[in-house]
XYZ file of C-alpha atoms in Angstrom:
350
model
C 153.238 74.115 56.180
C 149.961 75.912 55.516
C 147.984 72.722 56.239
C 149.946 72.090 59.425
C 149.380 75.645 60.673
C 145.666 75.290 59.906
C 145.459 72.062 61.915
C 147.315 73.624 64.832
C 144.973 76.602 64.854
C 141.917 74.332 64.804
C 143.305 72.256 67.681
C 143.941 75.404 69.704
C 140.426 76.636 69.000
C 138.979 73.320 70.174
C 141.083 73.467 73.344
C 139.919 77.041 73.978
C 136.269 76.075 73.511
C 136.751 73.108 75.808
C 138.273 75.331 78.509
C 135.361 77.744 78.197
C 132.822 74.935 78.586
C 134.722 73.400 81.502
C 134.480 76.752 83.294
C 130.974 77.890 82.355
C 128.902 74.705 82.335
C 129.256 74.087 86.120
C 128.370 77.745 86.716
C 125.231 77.411 84.594
C 124.117 74.279 86.416
C 124.825 75.603 89.906
C 122.876 78.779 89.032
C 119.896 76.722 87.826
C 120.077 74.573 90.945
C 120.146 77.656 93.164
C 117.192 79.166 91.289
C 115.187 75.945 91.625
C 115.816 75.688 95.382
C 115.051 79.391 95.898
C 111.714 79.031 94.101
C 110.974 75.946 96.175
C 111.628 77.784 99.446
C 109.306 80.621 98.392
C 106.525 78.632 96.757
C 106.411 75.516 98.901
C 107.340 77.617 101.925
C 103.970 79.340 102.045
C 101.982 76.116 101.800
C 104.181 74.523 104.496
C 103.435 77.579 106.617
C 99.702 77.207 106.026
C 99.980 73.545 106.995
C 101.624 74.534 110.281
C 98.791 77.016 110.948
C 96.020 74.519 110.203
C 95.258 73.475 113.833
C 94.522 77.108 114.748
C 91.602 77.431 112.338
C 87.994 76.303 112.494
C 86.796 73.388 110.358
C 85.402 75.688 107.678
C 88.574 77.781 107.701
C 90.707 74.658 107.345
C 88.911 73.907 104.094
C 89.501 77.469 102.884
C 93.184 77.228 103.771
C 93.528 73.947 101.908
C 91.721 75.474 98.932
C 94.194 78.380 98.981
C 97.096 76.003 98.351
C 95.389 73.087 96.615
C 95.874 74.102 92.966
C 99.516 75.050 93.473
C 101.289 72.744 95.878
C 102.135 69.947 93.440
C 103.712 72.500 91.089
C 105.545 74.072 94.024
C 107.213 70.796 94.991
C 108.429 70.266 91.417
C 111.213 72.754 92.086
C 112.897 70.694 94.797
C 112.846 67.678 92.469
C 114.545 69.784 89.799
C 117.120 71.166 92.236
C 118.091 67.773 93.665
C 118.063 66.286 90.164
C 120.556 68.891 88.954
C 122.734 68.207 91.994
C 122.758 64.491 91.157
C 123.399 64.882 87.418
C 125.772 67.838 87.355
C 127.602 67.436 90.692
C 127.535 63.720 91.568
C 130.439 63.902 94.037
C 128.793 66.698 95.998
C 125.448 64.878 95.824
C 126.956 61.811 97.433
C 128.727 63.805 100.144
C 125.749 66.024 101.008
C 123.104 63.312 101.126
C 125.405 60.974 103.040
C 125.916 63.543 105.798
C 122.257 64.659 105.753
C 120.718 61.216 105.479
C 118.566 61.510 108.616
C 117.074 65.004 108.001
C 116.519 64.193 104.317
C 114.662 61.025 105.305
C 112.575 62.928 107.849
C 111.785 65.607 105.263
C 110.615 62.961 102.805
C 108.444 61.364 105.494
C 106.939 64.781 106.184
C 106.252 65.511 102.518
C 104.765 62.045 101.986
C 102.585 62.437 105.074
C 101.370 65.801 103.776
C 100.474 64.287 100.419
C 98.581 61.388 101.955
C 96.762 63.609 104.467
C 95.876 66.131 101.741
C 93.934 63.476 99.819
C 92.583 61.381 102.684
C 91.089 64.299 104.615
C 88.358 64.595 101.972
C 87.798 60.873 101.367
C 87.405 59.493 104.879
C 84.354 59.555 107.108
C 83.736 62.852 108.887
C 84.936 61.572 112.269
C 88.412 60.841 110.851
C 88.870 64.146 109.046
C 90.342 65.867 112.103
C 92.980 63.130 112.396
C 94.168 63.748 108.833
C 94.178 67.499 109.437
C 96.484 66.902 112.395
C 98.710 64.644 110.286
C 98.876 67.354 107.615
C 100.124 69.702 110.335
C 102.668 67.125 111.575
C 103.960 66.533 108.051
C 104.280 70.276 107.402
C 106.143 70.928 110.650
C 108.403 67.892 110.208
C 109.338 68.879 106.634
C 109.974 72.511 107.664
C 112.204 71.662 110.617
C 114.097 69.059 108.595
C 114.805 71.626 105.899
C 116.064 74.055 108.544
C 118.356 71.376 109.984
C 119.696 70.573 106.517
C 120.365 74.235 105.779
C 122.193 74.737 109.078
C 124.336 71.639 108.619
C 125.149 72.664 105.047
C 126.233 76.177 106.054
C 128.488 74.635 108.700
C 130.240 72.570 106.034
C 128.572 69.270 107.041
C 130.541 69.179 110.292
C 129.335 67.145 113.280
C 130.644 69.373 116.068
C 128.482 70.788 118.868
C 128.630 74.209 117.221
C 127.261 72.770 113.997
C 124.487 70.909 115.830
C 123.480 74.026 117.800
C 123.460 76.113 114.634
C 121.337 73.515 112.832
C 118.860 73.419 115.710
C 118.573 77.237 115.618
C 117.675 77.257 111.917
C 115.366 74.239 112.374
C 113.375 76.369 114.833
C 113.524 79.629 112.855
C 112.618 78.365 109.376
C 109.092 77.199 110.364
C 108.427 80.678 111.793
C 109.514 82.196 108.475
C 107.214 79.792 106.633
C 104.327 80.744 108.928
C 104.679 84.449 108.114
C 105.043 83.584 104.434
C 101.885 81.450 104.684
C 100.022 84.302 106.348
C 101.111 86.574 103.501
C 99.631 84.087 101.022
C 96.379 83.979 103.021
C 96.212 87.764 102.753
C 96.236 87.309 98.987
C 93.783 84.393 98.806
C 91.369 84.827 101.713
C 88.929 87.352 103.125
C 86.687 87.833 106.128
C 87.471 86.160 109.444
C 90.246 83.983 108.000
C 91.968 87.143 106.730
C 91.759 88.658 110.216
C 93.089 85.487 111.821
C 96.003 85.443 109.376
C 96.866 88.955 110.572
C 96.888 87.792 114.217
C 98.982 84.742 113.381
C 101.479 86.831 111.421
C 101.809 89.365 114.266
C 102.532 86.537 116.696
C 105.151 84.889 114.451
C 107.026 87.778 112.868
C 108.934 88.968 115.946
C 110.227 85.478 116.912
C 111.126 84.986 113.258
C 113.012 88.281 113.127
C 114.873 87.627 116.373
C 115.795 84.127 115.208
C 117.087 85.299 111.850
C 119.021 88.145 113.479
C 120.727 85.806 115.927
C 121.534 83.376 113.112
C 123.050 86.180 111.015
C 125.328 87.034 113.950
C 126.176 83.409 114.727
C 127.025 82.462 111.138
C 130.315 84.415 110.817
C 131.229 83.452 114.384
C 130.736 79.773 113.626
C 132.415 79.889 110.196
C 135.704 81.757 109.823
C 135.563 81.342 106.035
C 132.234 83.143 105.802
C 133.427 85.834 108.233
C 136.477 86.500 106.048
C 134.277 87.033 103.003
C 131.869 89.416 104.704
C 134.100 91.500 106.942
C 137.064 92.369 104.752
C 137.255 95.579 102.747
C 136.112 96.505 100.151
C 133.696 93.526 100.082
C 132.072 94.588 103.374
C 130.974 97.885 101.816
C 129.702 96.318 98.600
C 127.666 93.746 100.546
C 125.852 96.292 102.730
C 122.741 96.414 100.468
C 121.958 92.762 101.320
C 121.474 93.175 105.109
C 119.976 96.647 104.643
C 117.336 95.436 102.179
C 116.614 92.419 104.393
C 116.080 94.697 107.396
C 113.967 97.111 105.321
C 111.740 94.259 104.137
C 111.333 92.928 107.674
C 110.423 96.294 109.206
C 108.079 97.083 106.320
C 106.200 93.824 106.945
C 106.170 94.558 110.694
C 104.827 98.071 110.048
C 102.052 96.808 107.758
C 101.017 94.168 110.295
C 100.851 96.785 113.046
C 98.429 98.915 110.995
C 95.017 97.186 110.873
C 93.634 99.890 108.612
C 96.248 99.077 105.967
C 95.429 95.378 106.149
C 91.699 96.033 105.949
C 92.297 98.198 102.884
C 93.605 95.098 101.105
C 97.350 95.694 101.300
C 98.223 92.534 103.189
C 99.952 91.275 100.046
C 102.825 93.614 100.962
C 103.741 91.180 103.753
C 104.108 88.348 101.237
C 106.257 90.517 98.941
C 108.479 91.504 101.874
C 108.988 87.860 102.853
C 109.894 86.997 99.254
C 112.379 89.884 99.188
C 113.929 88.699 102.449
C 114.233 85.187 101.046
C 115.900 86.528 97.904
C 118.399 88.604 99.899
C 119.248 85.696 102.184
C 119.755 83.462 99.156
C 122.120 86.011 97.595
C 124.025 86.251 100.863
C 124.321 82.487 101.128
C 125.445 82.190 97.502
C 128.171 84.774 98.066
C 129.221 83.115 101.322
C 129.815 79.681 99.817
C 130.969 80.483 96.249
C 132.914 78.871 94.610
C 132.428 75.921 96.966
C 129.483 73.603 96.645
C 130.403 72.055 100.001
C 132.038 74.702 102.170
C 135.721 74.035 102.739
C 135.593 70.627 101.080
C 134.739 70.825 97.387
C 134.184 73.549 94.799
C 131.799 73.377 91.862
C 134.487 72.504 89.292
C 135.958 69.706 91.401
C 132.551 68.112 91.892
C 131.225 68.671 88.365
C 130.518 65.768 86.035
C 132.467 65.439 82.794
C 132.021 68.156 80.178
C 130.359 65.701 77.790
C 127.840 64.698 80.470
C 127.083 68.327 81.294
C 126.585 69.160 77.613
C 124.133 66.292 77.266
C 122.314 67.191 80.491
C 122.098 70.833 79.433
C 119.831 69.859 76.536
C 117.317 68.207 78.842
C 117.579 71.010 81.390
C 117.040 73.654 78.710
C 113.805 71.868 77.781
C 112.594 71.092 81.302
C 113.134 74.431 83.051
C 111.024 76.559 80.633
C 108.280 73.932 80.705
C 108.174 73.951 84.514
C 108.191 77.756 84.537
C 105.377 77.902 81.996
C 103.323 75.342 83.905
C 103.836 77.188 87.205
C 102.918 80.587 85.731
C 99.918 79.043 83.951
C 98.560 77.491 87.155
C 98.969 80.702 89.130
C 97.283 82.659 86.342
C 94.319 80.272 86.111
C 93.673 80.283 89.864
C 94.355 83.988 90.348
C 92.240 85.827 92.924
C 90.514 84.971 96.177
C 89.876 81.324 96.990
C 86.341 79.990 96.848
C 84.564 77.512 99.155
C 86.173 74.094 98.822
C 84.313 71.574 96.653
C 85.303 68.184 95.250
C 82.257 67.691 93.034
């Protein structure tokens, strides 16, 4: 009897541990995926924004802008690879559903990113008369990737529907996200540039921040109107009170950036970096709001994270590789940013 009771207790303990892993492993992976995509939006967002701004600069300033992103952009794009990789490994059902519905914008985004990569290298290797063509293609790739990402985000928030409402919402975000990237890119130029390019970044940011703010405000109003599930989460008590810090901090960050940009003396004193910090804070708040809006679903109204998760054994195995990869990518990213800290220098390939 003692041996039987011992075996029963051990079986119960194994079942309890299995239940814990079944619950927590998908949460760990979806959190890592969200972190990876958030870092991608912030880090690759500023160099996409600089790519969109490239046609507005002089030839010398174009080189300085490229130098401002050159050491970082490969590391920045690593995060989207990690995020999509986690989606494929940990949530294969959701991966198939999402990429099937977003096949066209994903393909266009990849074309844009490939075009950026090719143009980035070819602009310094071709004869001088062809350099302007590759600069223009770098701009096209940046704009195409940015708008595709906005379309994907809008379609995802609408639960991958194909209705006119979903299409209109996707178009709105496809137009607003590049404006956000432009302001983010200007914030990065405040950190990395000086002189006339710094002053031009201030003018570009002033021109883009109001359209960006209006676009994001209209999207924040349209989202609960277009999605009853999201509206129920945000406008029922007591959740509505607890969620107030998210829109308030987003608005505070936006108006702080607007105030800094409207004060040339503050920018000339070297505080333009505040704009970049405010954009990062806005991105973080919007990511938290989106995470709350869709949790526990991974595809809104269709599939939650536990339904789409791979088997527990597969997640345990994948967790080992993820636990090794994520710190390495973080270390590499921090190392690169530390090495190339400070203002950019004149571009040289010698």
